[in-house]
Amino acid sequence: MLDVSDLHVSYGNVEAVRGIGMTVRPGRVTLVLGANGAGKTTTLKAVAGLERPHAGKVTLDGTDITGLAPHKIVRRGIALVPEGRRVFSPLTVGENLRMGGYTADRSKATETLDRVNEMFPILAERAGSAAGLLSGGEQQMLAFGRALMSQPSIMLLDEPSMGLAPAVVDSILAKVRQMADSGIGILMVEQNAEAGLDVADDVVAVARGEVVFSGPAAEARDNTSVLRAFLGEAALAGTDD
Ligand SMILES: Nc1ncnc2c1ncn2[C@@H]1O[C@H](COP(=O)(O)OP(=O)(O)OP(=O)(O)O)[C@@H](O)[C@H]1O
Ligand SMILES: [Mg+2]
C-alpha cells in the first residue's frame, strides 16, 4: 500500500502542492482529478522521487521512501508512466520493454515479458517495429508494458488517455482496470473524469495544491456538483449529475 501524507512541494517560492494526502491499495485504482495546474503531476513526480518534497511523507507498505532517488523508488516497486508516454521512438518495441526491466529481478524477466505480451498482444506482434511507428494508443500500451517490466506493486499513471480518440480511451482505461485486477495499486491522473470514474475505485480531487474531495468513486459521481465547483466545467464535461 502506498500512503502519501501532508505532502508539500515547491518550485522556487511557489508552493505547487500544499498538504496533499492519498492512499493507493493493491488491486485498486485511485483516480486523481483536478484542473490544470492543480498539482497533480507534481504529486506523482514527488512520489516517484523526481521532485523533492519539503514536507510530508511517502510510505510504501509502511516503509518511509520520501526523497529517495528515482531509481531506488523504481526498485522498491513504484513505476511512473509519465504524461506523453515518452517511449524511445527509434528503438523497437522489444527494446523499449527490455529497458523497462533493467532494475528488475532478472530471473523473472522472461516470465514478466510473457505476462506483458499476454496482456498487450499488440506488443508481441510489433516486437520488432520501431516504437515511433506505433499509434498513440499502442504507444500508451507500450508505456504501460515498459512500466510493468519493472515488476511494480504500484503504478503512477499521468493522463494515459491524453490525445487519444474516444474509442481508444476506453480500451486504454480497460487495460488500467485489468492491471489493477492483477493486483497492482494504481494512482491515475485523468482529465477525462467520466471515463476515469468508470474504472476508478477511489477518487481524490485536488484544487490549487490541496485535496478538496476524497472518497469512493460512487460518492464522487454523486458529488459532481461539488467537484464541478472546485474543478470547473471542463473537467466534468459529460459526467452525469
Ligand atoms: N518545473 C516547474 N517549474 C516551476 N513551476 C512548475 C513546474 N512544474 C509545474 N509548475 C507549476 O506548479 C503548479 C502545478 O503544476 P502541475 O504540473 O503539478 O499541475 P497539474 O495538475 O499536473 O496540471 P495539468 O493538468 O496542466 O497537467 C502549476 O502552477 C505549474 O505552473
Ligand atoms: Mg499534469
XYZ file of N, CA and C and ligand atoms in Angstrom:
755
model
N 0.831 -1.205 0.000
C 0.000 0.000 0.000
C 0.870 1.261 0.000
N 0.493 2.214 -0.826
C 1.204 3.492 -0.891
C 0.418 4.519 -0.084
N 1.126 5.217 0.771
C 0.459 6.246 1.555
C 1.226 7.556 1.444
N 0.508 8.576 1.027
C 1.090 9.910 0.891
C 0.406 10.783 1.926
N 1.200 11.458 2.752
C 0.533 12.306 3.746
C 1.181 13.677 3.849
N 0.311 14.670 3.867
C 0.681 16.068 4.093
C 1.877 16.519 3.244
N 1.822 16.139 1.958
C 2.915 16.420 1.032
C 2.946 17.897 0.627
N 4.152 18.461 0.687
C 4.356 19.850 0.235
C 5.506 19.867 -0.766
N 5.250 20.445 -1.946
C 6.304 20.557 -2.960
C 6.277 21.974 -3.532
N 7.450 22.581 -3.634
C 7.541 23.947 -4.173
C 8.484 24.021 -5.355
N 8.183 24.933 -6.247
C 9.118 25.320 -7.313
C 9.557 26.734 -6.965
N 10.797 26.923 -6.536
C 11.209 28.239 -6.061
C 10.343 28.618 -4.879
N 9.743 29.803 -4.913
C 8.860 30.129 -3.788
C 7.385 29.907 -4.091
N 7.104 29.189 -5.178
C 5.703 28.838 -5.466
C 5.411 27.429 -4.939
N 4.490 27.339 -4.015
C 4.140 26.037 -3.451
C 3.042 25.406 -4.315
N 3.436 24.394 -5.116
C 2.506 23.755 -6.059
C 1.636 22.713 -5.368
N 2.180 22.043 -4.363
C 1.437 21.021 -3.613
C 1.479 21.421 -2.144
N 0.278 21.568 -1.564
C 0.189 22.140 -0.227
C -0.580 21.224 0.727
N 0.074 20.152 1.109
C -0.541 19.278 2.119
C -1.406 18.169 1.552
N -1.065 17.687 0.357
C -1.863 16.624 -0.271
C -1.613 15.273 0.406
N -2.682 14.511 0.575
C -2.584 13.155 1.108
C -3.461 12.219 0.300
N -3.016 10.976 0.140
C -3.823 9.979 -0.565
C -3.273 8.589 -0.291
N -4.125 7.581 -0.543
C -3.743 6.201 -0.295
C -4.047 5.385 -1.538
N -3.140 4.466 -1.871
C -3.361 3.568 -3.010
C -3.204 2.143 -2.523
N -4.273 1.354 -2.666
C -4.249 -0.023 -2.169
C -4.076 -1.015 -3.317
N -3.487 -2.177 -3.016
C -3.306 -3.201 -4.056
C -4.640 -3.545 -4.720
N -4.617 -3.678 -6.027
C -5.826 -4.079 -6.750
C -6.849 -2.975 -6.937
N -6.486 -1.757 -6.529
C -7.445 -0.662 -6.637
C -6.890 0.492 -7.472
N -7.821 1.223 -8.082
C -7.457 2.413 -8.865
C -7.885 3.651 -8.092
N -6.892 4.469 -7.724
C -7.200 5.774 -7.140
C -7.061 6.809 -8.248
N -8.168 7.501 -8.535
C -8.209 8.494 -9.611
C -7.988 9.877 -9.024
N -7.053 10.623 -9.611
C -6.808 11.995 -9.178
C -7.394 12.941 -10.213
N -8.349 13.751 -9.772
C -8.979 14.733 -10.643
C -8.543 16.127 -10.211
N -8.517 17.046 -11.169
C -8.170 18.414 -10.818
C -7.920 19.235 -12.067
N -8.143 20.525 -11.954
C -7.979 21.419 -13.099
C -6.500 21.569 -13.450
N -6.223 22.213 -14.570
C -4.847 22.485 -14.984
C -4.104 23.230 -13.874
N -2.896 22.784 -13.589
C -2.067 23.478 -12.606
C -2.415 23.181 -11.158
N -3.298 22.202 -10.928
C -3.738 21.900 -9.558
C -2.651 21.234 -8.722
N -1.664 20.648 -9.394
C -0.582 19.991 -8.647
C -0.584 18.475 -8.796
N -1.311 17.956 -9.786
C -1.439 16.501 -9.973
C -0.101 15.871 -10.396
N 0.481 16.416 -11.459
C 1.761 15.869 -11.949
C 2.844 16.019 -10.896
N 2.861 17.162 -10.224
C 3.870 17.389 -9.181
C 3.761 16.338 -8.084
N 2.540 15.968 -7.729
C 2.337 14.931 -6.708
C 2.924 13.602 -7.175
N 2.616 13.202 -8.420
C 3.154 11.938 -8.938
C 4.686 11.981 -8.969
N 5.233 13.103 -9.426
C 6.689 13.222 -9.511
C 7.330 13.136 -8.129
N 6.697 13.728 -7.129
C 7.253 13.673 -5.770
C 7.228 12.239 -5.253
N 6.167 11.498 -5.548
C 6.097 10.094 -5.121
C 7.205 9.299 -5.813
N 7.453 9.602 -7.094
C 8.441 8.865 -7.888
C 9.878 9.316 -7.618
N 10.055 10.336 -6.807
C 11.398 10.807 -6.474
C 11.961 11.825 -7.446
N 11.126 12.298 -8.378
C 11.609 13.246 -9.393
C 11.527 14.695 -8.922
N 10.742 14.941 -7.874
C 10.740 16.251 -7.205
C 10.894 15.947 -5.721
N 11.594 16.806 -5.026
C 11.825 16.557 -3.604
C 10.806 17.349 -2.770
N 9.982 16.671 -2.008
C 9.033 17.407 -1.164
C 9.766 18.103 -0.015
N 9.298 19.285 0.385
C 9.964 19.940 1.528
C 9.252 19.628 2.828
N 8.118 18.960 2.742
C 7.467 18.450 3.946
C 6.537 17.321 3.528
N 6.192 16.491 4.491
C 5.275 15.385 4.222
C 6.005 14.064 4.096
N 5.217 13.021 3.879
C 5.781 11.675 3.948
C 5.160 10.775 2.888
N 5.989 9.952 2.274
C 5.528 8.919 1.343
C 5.980 7.579 1.906
N 5.040 6.676 2.157
C 5.439 5.351 2.634
C 4.905 4.278 1.697
N 5.706 3.219 1.555
C 5.296 2.057 0.768
C 5.300 0.860 1.709
N 4.139 0.265 1.903
C 3.993 -0.846 2.854
C 4.648 -0.524 4.192
N 4.446 0.712 4.624
C 4.919 1.113 5.949
C 6.346 1.645 5.995
N 7.099 1.488 4.903
C 8.486 1.969 4.882
C 8.553 3.375 4.292
N 9.249 4.250 4.988
C 9.385 5.633 4.527
C 10.291 5.676 3.290
N 9.769 6.160 2.178
C 10.578 6.263 0.951
C 10.685 7.715 0.485
N 10.301 8.651 1.353
C 10.303 10.072 0.991
C 11.698 10.525 0.577
N 11.776 11.128 -0.607
C 13.039 11.731 -1.034
C 14.086 10.752 -1.547
N 13.759 9.469 -1.666
C 14.714 8.525 -2.249
C 14.938 8.862 -3.722
N 16.090 8.452 -4.258
C 16.385 8.684 -5.677
C 15.399 7.884 -6.540
N 15.065 8.428 -7.721
C 14.077 7.767 -8.589
C 14.358 6.282 -8.856
N 15.641 5.921 -9.130
C 15.908 4.519 -9.467
C 15.693 3.607 -8.262
N 15.894 4.150 -7.061
C 15.651 3.347 -5.856
C 14.160 3.135 -5.650
N 13.390 4.152 -5.994
C 11.937 4.034 -5.852
C 11.385 3.019 -6.858
N 11.930 3.034 -8.077
C 11.531 2.025 -9.074
C 11.847 0.630 -8.535
N 13.031 0.482 -7.959
C 13.449 -0.823 -7.443
C 12.556 -1.312 -6.310
N 11.992 -0.360 -5.569
C 11.080 -0.755 -4.480
C 9.696 -1.120 -4.987
N 9.461 -0.880 -6.283
C 8.188 -1.342 -6.838
C 7.194 -0.262 -7.209
N 7.690 0.962 -7.435
C 6.788 2.031 -7.877
C 7.231 2.474 -9.274
N 6.337 2.356 -10.258
C 6.678 2.709 -11.636
C 5.823 3.874 -12.109
N 6.485 4.907 -12.632
C 5.774 6.069 -13.185
C 5.639 5.932 -14.692
N 4.428 6.114 -15.196
C 4.192 6.223 -16.640
C 3.892 7.699 -16.894
N 4.903 8.433 -17.415
C 4.749 9.883 -17.481
C 3.752 10.331 -18.543
N 3.325 11.578 -18.374
C 2.469 12.205 -19.364
C 3.184 12.188 -20.714
N 2.441 11.944 -21.783
C 3.045 11.963 -23.116
C 3.779 10.679 -23.474
N 3.680 9.665 -22.586
C 4.169 8.309 -22.828
C 5.685 8.166 -22.894
N 6.382 9.072 -23.665
C 7.842 9.061 -23.727
C 8.454 7.695 -24.038
N 7.935 7.029 -25.029
C 8.613 5.810 -25.489
C 9.837 6.245 -26.303
N 10.808 5.350 -26.434
C 12.006 5.675 -27.214
C 11.717 5.320 -28.665
N 11.369 6.353 -29.451
C 10.853 6.151 -30.805
C 11.742 5.343 -31.737
N 13.072 5.603 -31.763
C 13.888 4.853 -32.730
C 14.113 3.410 -32.311
N 13.929 3.097 -31.043
C 14.139 1.727 -30.563
C 12.907 0.884 -30.864
N 13.124 -0.416 -30.954
C 11.985 -1.298 -31.212
C 11.131 -1.435 -29.955
N 9.946 -1.981 -30.172
C 9.024 -2.254 -29.068
C 9.703 -3.179 -28.051
N 10.341 -4.216 -28.556
C 11.030 -5.164 -27.678
C 12.142 -4.510 -26.877
N 12.903 -3.607 -27.535
C 13.990 -2.913 -26.834
C 13.440 -1.986 -25.751
N 12.335 -1.307 -26.058
C 11.697 -0.454 -25.059
C 11.298 -1.276 -23.839
N 10.736 -2.447 -24.075
C 10.296 -3.289 -22.953
C 11.499 -3.751 -22.133
N 12.559 -4.161 -22.835
C 13.738 -4.643 -22.093
C 14.330 -3.538 -21.234
N 14.306 -2.286 -21.741
C 14.824 -1.166 -20.945
C 14.022 -0.986 -19.677
N 12.715 -1.247 -19.753
C 11.862 -1.121 -18.570
C 12.199 -2.135 -17.500
N 12.857 -3.224 -17.914
C 13.141 -4.296 -16.964
C 14.527 -4.238 -16.353
N 15.261 -3.138 -16.611
C 16.677 -3.157 -16.202
C 16.880 -3.186 -14.688
N 15.899 -2.713 -13.920
C 16.058 -2.712 -12.454
C 15.512 -3.989 -11.822
N 14.827 -4.781 -12.660
C 14.037 -5.875 -12.081
C 14.858 -7.140 -11.869
N 14.237 -8.070 -11.196
C 14.807 -9.382 -10.924
C 14.967 -10.130 -12.255
N 16.238 -10.360 -12.663
C 16.498 -10.952 -13.972
C 15.922 -12.348 -14.137
N 15.895 -13.086 -13.036
C 15.396 -14.461 -13.138
C 13.915 -14.475 -13.518
N 13.246 -13.350 -13.269
C 11.815 -13.290 -13.583
C 11.530 -12.511 -14.863
N 12.594 -12.001 -15.532
C 12.388 -11.102 -16.667
C 11.599 -11.763 -17.803
N 11.926 -13.018 -18.115
C 11.244 -13.694 -19.220
C 9.770 -13.909 -18.895
N 9.540 -14.319 -17.660
C 8.172 -14.538 -17.197
C 7.373 -13.223 -17.228
N 8.039 -12.123 -16.822
C 7.368 -10.824 -16.822
C 7.043 -10.401 -18.253
N 8.012 -10.602 -19.165
C 7.780 -10.241 -20.561
C 6.619 -11.062 -21.142
N 6.561 -12.329 -20.778
C 5.449 -13.175 -21.246
C 4.112 -12.609 -20.771
N 4.080 -12.178 -19.508
C 2.832 -11.637 -18.963
C 2.439 -10.330 -19.642
N 3.451 -9.486 -19.921
C 3.186 -8.216 -20.604
C 2.640 -8.486 -22.009
N 3.267 -9.431 -22.711
C 2.818 -9.749 -24.067
C 1.432 -10.375 -24.078
N 1.110 -11.072 -23.003
C -0.229 -11.671 -22.888
C -1.288 -10.583 -22.656
N -0.921 -9.606 -21.823
C -1.864 -8.524 -21.536
C -1.998 -7.569 -22.722
N -0.902 -7.401 -23.472
C -0.904 -6.491 -24.621
C -0.412 -7.254 -25.854
N -1.257 -8.077 -26.458
C -0.823 -8.900 -27.600
C -0.215 -8.072 -28.733
N -0.660 -6.831 -28.887
C -0.136 -5.987 -29.956
C 1.366 -5.756 -29.789
N 1.843 -5.741 -28.540
C 3.278 -5.514 -28.299
C 4.093 -6.722 -28.746
N 3.531 -7.896 -28.609
C 4.215 -9.097 -29.089
C 4.252 -9.087 -30.613
N 3.104 -8.701 -31.204
C 3.024 -8.648 -32.677
C 4.009 -7.654 -33.266
N 4.193 -6.527 -32.554
C 5.030 -5.450 -33.083
C 6.414 -5.404 -32.459
N 6.839 -6.487 -31.838
C 8.102 -6.501 -31.067
C 9.299 -5.942 -31.837
N 9.337 -6.184 -33.158
C 10.496 -5.752 -33.941
C 10.320 -4.401 -34.610
N 9.157 -3.759 -34.416
C 8.914 -2.455 -35.064
C 9.461 -1.318 -34.213
N 9.841 -0.234 -34.869
C 10.260 0.958 -34.130
C 9.049 1.482 -33.356
N 9.267 1.841 -32.089
C 8.168 2.304 -31.241
C 7.481 3.535 -31.826
N 8.268 4.381 -32.524
C 7.717 5.598 -33.100
C 6.700 5.351 -34.197
N 6.659 4.124 -34.723
C 5.699 3.798 -35.786
C 4.351 3.348 -35.234
N 4.269 3.163 -33.915
C 3.002 2.720 -33.316
C 2.004 3.872 -33.254
N 0.716 3.531 -33.197
C -0.318 4.559 -32.996
C -0.213 5.075 -31.559
N -0.930 6.168 -31.275
C -0.905 6.747 -29.921
C -1.342 5.742 -28.871
N -2.428 5.019 -29.163
C -2.936 4.032 -28.215
C -1.941 2.897 -27.991
N -1.305 2.479 -29.083
C -0.303 1.406 -28.974
C 0.917 1.882 -28.180
N 1.289 3.158 -28.393
C 2.423 3.702 -27.632
C 2.092 3.771 -26.143
N 0.826 4.077 -25.836
C 0.431 4.097 -24.425
C 0.525 2.691 -23.831
N 0.106 1.690 -24.620
C 0.218 0.311 -24.138
C 1.683 -0.068 -23.934
N 2.545 0.419 -24.836
C 3.980 0.157 -24.679
C 4.501 0.825 -23.402
N 4.034 2.038 -23.141
C 4.461 2.732 -21.910
C 4.005 1.947 -20.675
N 2.793 1.397 -20.714
C 2.320 0.542 -19.614
C 3.207 -0.709 -19.507
N 3.451 -1.331 -20.656
C 4.231 -2.567 -20.671
C 5.639 -2.342 -20.147
N 6.241 -1.220 -20.563
C 7.596 -0.899 -20.109
C 7.617 -0.742 -18.580
N 6.579 -0.072 -18.042
C 6.494 0.087 -16.583
C 6.291 -1.267 -15.905
N 5.464 -2.118 -16.481
C 5.211 -3.437 -15.887
C 6.465 -4.292 -15.818
N 7.395 -4.053 -16.752
C 8.638 -4.827 -16.781
C 9.467 -4.628 -15.510
N 9.240 -3.525 -14.779
C 9.979 -3.316 -13.525
C 9.290 -4.029 -12.360
N 8.281 -4.824 -12.661
C 7.556 -5.636 -11.671
C 7.037 -4.787 -10.505
N 6.240 -3.750 -10.839
C 5.792 -2.829 -9.797
C 4.636 -3.384 -8.957
N 4.561 -2.900 -7.711
C 3.350 -3.153 -6.920
C 2.422 -1.943 -6.995
N 3.023 -0.798 -7.372
C 2.258 0.450 -7.519
C 2.641 1.084 -8.858
N 1.629 1.543 -9.611
C 1.904 2.287 -10.848
C 1.300 3.677 -10.743
N 2.045 4.669 -11.226
C 1.594 6.056 -11.247
C 1.370 6.427 -12.707
N 0.148 6.722 -13.085
C -0.164 6.986 -14.493
C -0.587 8.441 -14.661
N 0.170 9.191 -15.461
C -0.163 10.607 -15.664
C -0.876 10.786 -17.008
N -2.177 10.997 -16.930
C -3.025 11.268 -18.089
C -2.838 10.276 -19.237
N -3.102 9.005 -18.984
C -2.868 7.996 -20.033
C -3.736 8.165 -21.273
N -4.867 8.840 -21.161
C -5.758 8.937 -22.332
C -5.504 10.189 -23.161
N -4.550 10.998 -22.741
C -4.355 12.282 -23.420
C -4.067 12.118 -24.910
N -4.832 12.871 -25.719
C -4.597 12.896 -27.156
C -5.116 11.690 -27.911
N -5.845 10.802 -27.222
C -6.332 9.607 -27.906
C -7.810 9.751 -28.282
N -8.204 9.076 -29.364
C -9.606 9.104 -29.808
C -10.475 8.402 -28.762
N -11.758 8.819 -28.637
C -12.633 8.277 -27.583
C -12.677 6.748 -27.514
N -12.733 6.083 -28.646
C -12.805 4.615 -28.621
C -11.526 4.019 -28.046
N -10.400 4.680 -28.349
C -9.099 4.218 -27.851
C -8.981 4.486 -26.347
N -9.553 5.631 -25.921
C -9.547 5.964 -24.485
C -10.155 4.825 -23.684
N -11.300 4.326 -24.139
C -11.972 3.243 -23.411
C -11.108 1.994 -23.335
N -10.412 1.668 -24.427
C -9.610 0.443 -24.386
C -8.383 0.625 -23.506
N -7.822 1.828 -23.468
C -6.678 2.098 -22.580
C -7.109 2.001 -21.121
N -8.267 2.600 -20.810
C -8.712 2.574 -19.408
C -9.143 1.168 -18.991
N -9.621 0.377 -19.961
C -9.929 -1.029 -19.647
C -8.637 -1.766 -19.264
N -7.536 -1.417 -19.922
C -6.249 -2.030 -19.578
C -5.802 -1.599 -18.180
N -6.090 -0.341 -17.842
C -5.752 0.144 -16.496
C -6.486 -0.706 -15.458
N -7.771 -0.954 -15.742
C -8.565 -1.780 -14.821
C -7.970 -3.192 -14.720
N -7.572 -3.721 -15.876
C -7.001 -5.073 -15.921
C -5.691 -5.149 -15.109
N -4.869 -4.094 -15.205
C -3.614 -4.082 -14.437
C -3.914 -4.052 -12.946
N -4.930 -3.271 -12.557
C -5.320 -3.233 -11.142
C -5.850 -4.601 -10.709
N -6.672 -5.209 -11.542
C -7.252 -6.509 -11.189
C -6.182 -7.588 -11.040
N -4.999 -7.343 -11.652
C -3.906 -8.310 -11.481
C -3.211 -8.113 -10.133
N -3.650 -7.097 -9.361
C -3.126 -6.915 -8.008
C -2.316 -5.653 -7.784
N -2.076 -4.896 -8.859
C -1.278 -3.671 -8.752
C -2.165 -2.533 -8.228
N -1.584 -1.708 -7.387
C -2.281 -0.500 -6.937
C -1.982 0.617 -7.913
N -3.024 1.310 -8.371
C -2.820 2.324 -9.411
C -3.255 3.709 -8.950
N -2.342 4.668 -9.137
C -2.648 6.072 -8.891
C -2.665 6.751 -10.255
N -3.847 7.168 -10.688
C -4.007 7.665 -12.062
C -4.556 9.087 -12.097
N -3.814 9.967 -12.752
C -4.326 11.299 -13.058
C -5.046 11.201 -14.389
N -6.256 11.718 -14.463
C -7.010 11.625 -15.711
C -7.912 12.845 -15.849
N -7.718 13.563 -16.962
C -8.556 14.752 -17.204
C -9.961 14.361 -17.629
N -10.053 13.189 -18.269
C -11.351 12.701 -18.724
C -12.048 12.049 -17.532
N -12.753 12.890 -16.745
C -13.313 12.420 -15.472
C -14.330 11.300 -15.675
N -15.150 11.455 -16.699
C -16.209 10.468 -16.927
C -15.617 9.084 -17.184
N -14.666 9.014 -18.100
C -14.040 7.733 -18.423
C -13.224 7.216 -17.244
N -12.574 8.130 -16.538
C -11.763 7.742 -15.389
C -12.614 7.139 -14.278
N -13.773 7.772 -14.024
C -14.661 7.284 -12.956
C -15.172 5.878 -13.248
N -15.261 5.529 -14.531
C -15.738 4.193 -14.902
C -14.823 3.074 -14.408
N -13.545 3.366 -14.249
C -12.610 2.305 -13.840
C -12.041 2.533 -12.438
N -12.399 3.675 -11.807
C -11.790 4.019 -10.514
C -12.532 3.375 -9.346
N -11.790 3.095 -8.275
C -12.389 2.663 -7.014
C -12.504 3.842 -6.058
N -11.456 4.653 -6.037
C -11.389 5.779 -5.114
C -11.035 7.038 -5.895
N -11.464 8.167 -5.376
C -11.209 9.439 -6.063
C -10.633 10.457 -5.084
N -9.617 11.165 -5.575
C -9.081 12.304 -4.842
C -9.155 13.490 -5.795
N -9.862 14.530 -5.398
C -9.911 15.736 -6.236
C -9.028 16.793 -5.594
N -8.194 17.414 -6.440
C -7.304 18.448 -5.913
C -7.562 19.773 -6.618
N -7.397 20.840 -5.866
C -7.502 22.191 -6.412
C -6.447 23.039 -5.738
N -5.703 23.778 -6.545
C -4.652 24.664 -6.022
C -3.771 23.987 -4.978
N -3.385 22.748 -5.257
C -2.427 22.069 -4.389
C -2.993 21.445 -3.130
N -4.351 21.434 -3.018
C -4.949 20.836 -1.825
C -6.030 19.841 -2.211
N -6.271 18.878 -1.334
C -7.337 17.908 -1.560
C -8.670 18.555 -1.193
N -9.624 18.496 -2.146
C -10.936 19.082 -1.876
C -12.027 18.016 -1.792
N -11.700 16.815 -2.218
C -12.634 15.687 -2.079
C -11.812 14.409 -2.051
N -12.229 13.481 -1.212
C -11.562 12.189 -1.155
C -12.600 11.171 -0.741
N -12.780 10.146 -1.553
C -13.800 9.156 -1.192
C -13.985 8.140 -2.298
N -14.935 7.203 -2.089
C -15.204 6.179 -3.100
C -15.686 6.804 -4.411
N -15.393 6.138 -5.531
C -15.762 6.670 -6.849
C -17.277 6.913 -6.947
N -18.057 6.002 -6.361
C -19.517 6.160 -6.432
C -19.945 7.462 -5.769
N -19.280 7.791 -4.661
C -19.606 9.019 -3.940
C -19.197 10.244 -4.761
N -18.069 10.125 -5.469
C -17.609 11.234 -6.304
C -18.624 11.510 -7.413
N -19.152 10.419 -7.982
C -20.178 10.562 -9.028
C -21.387 11.318 -8.514
N -21.782 11.001 -7.282
C -22.947 11.658 -6.683
C -22.644 13.090 -6.286
N -21.384 13.423 -6.301
C -20.959 14.731 -5.823
C -20.465 15.623 -6.944
N -20.936 15.382 -8.159
C -20.365 16.123 -9.285
C -20.569 17.628 -9.148
N -21.642 18.032 -8.462
C -21.831 19.478 -8.323
C -20.732 20.063 -7.435
N -20.361 19.292 -6.420
C -19.274 19.731 -5.544
C -17.969 19.756 -6.338
N -17.722 18.666 -7.085
C -16.481 18.597 -7.871
C -16.421 19.720 -8.892
N -17.562 19.964 -9.519
C -17.590 20.993 -10.567
C -17.176 22.346 -9.995
N -17.630 22.601 -8.778
C -17.312 23.885 -8.144
C -15.805 24.044 -7.980
N -15.136 22.946 -7.723
C -13.689 23.017 -7.497
C -12.882 22.855 -8.766
N -13.391 22.028 -9.676
C -12.570 21.644 -10.838
C -12.901 22.427 -12.089
N -14.079 23.011 -12.135
C -14.509 23.697 -13.354
C -15.273 22.747 -14.256
N -16.047 23.323 -15.138
C -16.918 22.556 -16.028
C -16.144 21.568 -16.904
N -15.001 22.046 -17.423
C -14.285 21.247 -18.424
C -13.926 19.863 -17.909
N -13.494 19.804 -16.636
C -13.023 18.529 -16.077
C -14.150 17.515 -15.982
N -15.388 18.008 -15.963
C -16.514 17.097 -15.757
C -17.455 17.045 -16.944
N -17.016 17.531 -18.064
C -17.857 17.527 -19.257
C -18.360 16.112 -19.508
N -19.647 15.971 -19.659
C -20.206 14.665 -19.983
C -20.525 13.817 -18.763
N -20.159 14.247 -17.585
C -20.445 13.448 -16.387
C -21.896 13.668 -15.962
N -22.564 12.597 -15.609
C -23.948 12.714 -15.171
C -24.004 13.284 -13.766
N -25.017 14.095 -13.511
C -25.210 14.578 -12.130
C -25.964 13.533 -11.329
N 9.159 22.665 -13.353
C 8.364 23.617 -12.858
N 8.854 24.817 -12.501
C 8.063 25.784 -11.985
N 6.735 25.661 -11.788
C 6.184 24.494 -12.134
C 6.954 23.405 -12.688
N 6.116 22.368 -12.927
C 4.898 22.770 -12.545
N 4.917 24.043 -12.067
C 3.771 24.798 -11.536
O 3.246 24.063 -10.438
C 1.830 24.082 -10.454
C 1.310 22.651 -10.504
O 1.697 22.067 -11.746
P 1.381 20.564 -12.132
O 2.094 20.287 -13.392
O 1.660 19.701 -10.958
O -0.180 20.629 -12.340
P -1.179 19.574 -12.989
O -2.304 19.454 -12.018
O -0.461 18.341 -13.389
O -1.709 20.365 -14.274
P -2.076 19.879 -15.754
O -3.493 19.462 -15.687
O -1.888 21.094 -16.580
O -1.147 18.755 -16.131
C 1.426 24.926 -11.644
O 1.183 26.232 -11.175
C 2.642 24.893 -12.535
O 2.734 26.057 -13.305
Mg -0.126 17.394 -15.176
